Amino acid sequence: MPAKKTVKSEYDAHKSLRYVKSIIEGMKKKTGRSLEEWMQLATEKGPADEKQRRDWLKKEFGLGTNYSAWIAERSFGKSSREENPEHYLQHAPDYVEQMFAGPKEHLRPIYDEIIKFAHIMGSDVRVSPCSTIVPIYRRHVVAQVKPTTRTRIDLGLALKNATVPKRLINTGGFEKKDRITHRIELTSINDFDAEAKKWMKVAYAGDA
């Protein structure tokens, strides 16, 4: 049997995806059935209502809340590609393409420069696009790219309570205990200048 090919991507699956994958892969060892086997059982013998099916799995088989919820949801066709790292990596570029489509297409070169610089900062940088933002991780989120309007990208940075110049706009994140505390407005590739790169480096260094 040929070896399974690994999906190659310029992006990275977030650690939460890898965690969910490991939980699902370990389900048979811990419960005696694989996710697919549980889904088949729940579909054939479980209640017709999702909530009742979840409760049935807990009561009849002693499954934990997470396992019961995952099985019940998936037995109703609610599985998500974002829970499969390889599937996610295959489709991650689609998020970026859609984000910068149409009237925001001209902002794409700014995004490309930011991502290129992010990888230069260190080999431990990870980039994991979502549907509306592109988070940049080290151990945690250190920055994020968001095409906020048709004419502007916001480069969000995790700078805690650092003293910063006026150009860096306070997002209120520090007070709200959010990772992203400041943002820089970028309307052209020239806006992603030495100062913007400096503060990206500061955010990266702060998550060592």
Coordinates of C-alpha atoms in Angstrom, one line a residue:
M1 CA 0.0 0.0 0.0
P2 CA 1.5 3.4 -1.0
A3 CA 2.4 5.8 1.8
K4 CA -0.1 8.5 2.4
K5 CA 1.0 11.8 1.0
T6 CA 1.4 14.8 3.3
V7 CA -0.3 18.0 2.3
K8 CA 2.3 20.7 1.6
S9 CA 1.3 24.2 2.4
E10 CA 2.8 27.6 3.1
Y11 CA 0.4 27.7 6.1
D12 CA 0.2 25.9 9.4
A13 CA -2.5 24.1 11.2
H14 CA -3.2 25.7 14.6
K15 CA -2.3 23.6 17.6
S16 CA -6.0 23.3 18.5
L17 CA -6.6 21.4 15.3
R18 CA -3.8 19.0 16.1
Y19 CA -5.3 18.6 19.6
V20 CA -8.7 17.7 18.3
K21 CA -7.2 15.3 15.8
S22 CA -5.2 13.5 18.5
I23 CA -8.4 13.2 20.6
I24 CA -10.4 11.7 17.8
E25 CA -7.6 9.4 16.8
G26 CA -7.4 8.1 20.4
M27 CA -11.1 7.5 20.7
K28 CA -11.0 3.8 19.8
K29 CA -8.3 3.1 22.3
K30 CA -10.2 4.9 25.1
T31 CA -13.8 3.9 24.2
G32 CA -13.5 0.7 22.2
R33 CA -15.0 2.3 19.1
S34 CA -13.6 4.7 16.5
L35 CA -15.4 8.0 15.7
E36 CA -16.9 6.4 12.5
E37 CA -18.1 3.4 14.5
W38 CA -19.7 5.6 17.1
M39 CA -21.4 7.7 14.4
Q40 CA -22.8 4.6 12.7
L41 CA -24.2 3.3 16.0
A42 CA -25.6 6.7 16.9
T43 CA -27.3 7.0 13.5
E44 CA -28.8 3.5 13.6
K45 CA -29.8 3.2 17.2
G46 CA -29.7 6.6 18.8
P47 CA -32.6 9.2 19.2
A48 CA -33.5 11.4 16.2
D49 CA -32.8 14.6 18.1
E50 CA -29.2 15.8 18.4
K51 CA -29.4 16.8 22.1
Q52 CA -31.2 13.6 23.0
R53 CA -28.6 11.6 21.0
R54 CA -25.8 13.3 23.0
D55 CA -27.5 12.5 26.3
W56 CA -28.1 9.0 25.1
L57 CA -24.4 8.4 24.4
K58 CA -23.5 9.7 27.9
K59 CA -26.1 7.7 29.7
E60 CA -26.0 4.4 27.8
F61 CA -22.3 4.2 27.2
G62 CA -20.7 6.5 29.9
L63 CA -19.0 8.7 27.3
G64 CA -17.7 12.1 28.4
T65 CA -19.3 15.3 27.3
N66 CA -16.8 16.1 24.6
Y67 CA -16.9 12.6 23.0
S68 CA -20.7 12.6 23.2
A69 CA -21.0 16.0 21.6
W70 CA -18.5 15.3 18.8
I71 CA -20.3 12.0 17.9
A72 CA -23.8 13.4 18.0
E73 CA -22.8 16.5 15.9
R74 CA -21.0 14.4 13.3
S75 CA -23.8 11.9 13.1
F76 CA -26.0 14.8 11.9
G77 CA -23.5 15.8 9.3
K78 CA -22.0 18.7 11.2
S79 CA -18.3 17.6 10.9
S80 CA -15.9 20.5 10.0
R81 CA -12.9 20.4 7.7
E82 CA -11.2 22.7 10.2
E83 CA -10.9 19.8 12.6
N84 CA -8.7 17.9 10.1
P85 CA -5.3 19.5 9.9
E86 CA -4.6 18.1 6.4
H87 CA -7.9 19.2 5.1
Y88 CA -7.5 22.6 6.6
L89 CA -4.0 23.0 5.0
Q90 CA -5.5 22.1 1.7
H91 CA -8.1 24.8 1.9
A92 CA -6.2 27.5 3.9
P93 CA -5.2 29.4 0.8
D94 CA -8.8 29.7 -0.2
Y95 CA -9.4 31.8 2.9
V96 CA -6.7 34.2 1.8
E97 CA -8.0 34.3 -1.8
Q98 CA -11.5 35.1 -0.7
M99 CA -10.3 37.7 1.8
F100 CA -8.5 39.6 -0.9
A101 CA -10.9 39.1 -3.7
G102 CA -12.6 41.8 -5.7
P103 CA -12.2 45.4 -4.4
K104 CA -9.6 44.3 -1.8
E105 CA -7.4 42.6 -4.4
H106 CA -5.0 45.6 -4.4
L107 CA -4.2 45.0 -0.7
R108 CA -2.8 41.6 -1.4
P109 CA 0.8 42.7 -2.0
I110 CA 0.8 44.3 1.5
Y111 CA -0.4 41.0 3.0
D112 CA 2.3 39.1 1.1
E113 CA 5.0 41.4 2.4
I114 CA 3.8 41.0 6.0
I115 CA 3.8 37.2 5.8
K116 CA 7.2 37.1 4.1
F117 CA 8.6 39.2 6.9
A118 CA 6.9 37.1 9.6
H119 CA 8.7 34.0 8.4
I120 CA 12.0 35.9 8.4
M121 CA 11.6 36.7 12.1
G122 CA 12.0 33.0 13.1
S123 CA 11.6 29.4 12.1
D124 CA 9.0 28.9 14.8
V125 CA 6.6 31.4 13.2
R126 CA 3.3 29.8 12.1
V127 CA 0.6 31.4 9.9
S128 CA -3.0 30.0 10.1
P129 CA -5.6 31.8 8.0
C130 CA -9.2 32.1 9.1
S131 CA -12.2 33.3 7.2
T132 CA -11.7 37.0 8.1
I133 CA -8.2 37.3 9.6
V134 CA -4.8 35.7 9.3
P135 CA -3.2 35.1 12.7
I136 CA 0.5 34.9 13.1
Y137 CA 1.8 32.7 15.9
R138 CA 4.9 31.9 17.8
R139 CA 3.8 30.2 21.1
H140 CA 0.7 32.3 21.0
V141 CA -0.7 34.9 18.6
V142 CA 1.8 37.7 18.1
A143 CA 0.2 39.5 15.2
Q144 CA -2.8 39.3 12.8
V145 CA -3.6 40.6 9.4
K146 CA -7.1 41.9 8.6
P147 CA -8.3 43.6 5.5
T148 CA -10.7 45.8 7.5
T149 CA -11.9 48.0 4.7
R150 CA -11.5 48.1 0.9
T151 CA -8.6 50.5 1.3
R152 CA -6.9 49.4 4.5
I153 CA -5.2 46.4 6.2
D154 CA -5.0 46.5 10.0
L155 CA -1.8 44.8 11.3
G156 CA -2.7 43.8 14.8
L157 CA 0.1 43.3 17.3
A158 CA 0.4 41.6 20.8
L159 CA 2.3 44.2 22.7
K160 CA 0.7 44.0 26.2
N161 CA 1.0 47.3 27.9
A162 CA 4.1 48.5 26.0
T163 CA 4.7 52.3 25.5
V164 CA 4.3 52.8 21.8
P165 CA 4.2 55.8 19.3
K166 CA 0.9 57.4 18.4
R167 CA 0.9 55.6 15.1
L168 CA 0.1 52.3 16.9
I169 CA -3.6 52.5 17.8
N170 CA -4.7 51.0 21.1
T171 CA -7.3 48.3 20.5
G172 CA -8.3 48.0 24.2
G173 CA -7.0 44.5 24.1
F174 CA -4.8 44.8 27.2
E175 CA -7.7 45.9 29.3
K176 CA -9.9 43.1 27.9
K177 CA -7.2 40.5 28.2
D178 CA -7.1 40.0 24.5
R179 CA -3.8 39.1 22.8
I180 CA -4.0 41.8 20.2
T181 CA -3.5 45.1 21.9
H182 CA -2.5 47.5 19.1
R183 CA -2.9 47.9 15.4
I184 CA -1.2 49.7 12.6
E185 CA -3.2 51.0 9.6
L186 CA -1.6 50.0 6.3
T187 CA -3.0 51.5 3.0
S188 CA 0.0 50.9 0.8
I189 CA 3.0 48.6 0.8
N190 CA 5.1 51.6 1.8
D191 CA 3.2 51.7 5.1
F192 CA 4.8 48.4 6.0
D193 CA 8.0 50.2 6.8
A194 CA 10.9 49.8 9.2
E195 CA 8.8 51.0 12.2
A196 CA 6.0 48.5 11.5
K197 CA 8.5 45.7 11.2
K198 CA 10.2 46.8 14.4
W199 CA 7.0 46.4 16.3
M200 CA 6.3 43.1 14.8
K201 CA 9.7 42.0 16.0
V202 CA 8.9 43.3 19.5
A203 CA 5.6 41.3 19.5
Y204 CA 7.5 38.2 18.4
A205 CA 10.3 38.6 21.0
G206 CA 7.7 39.1 23.7
D207 CA 6.3 35.6 23.1
A208 CA 9.6 33.7 23.6

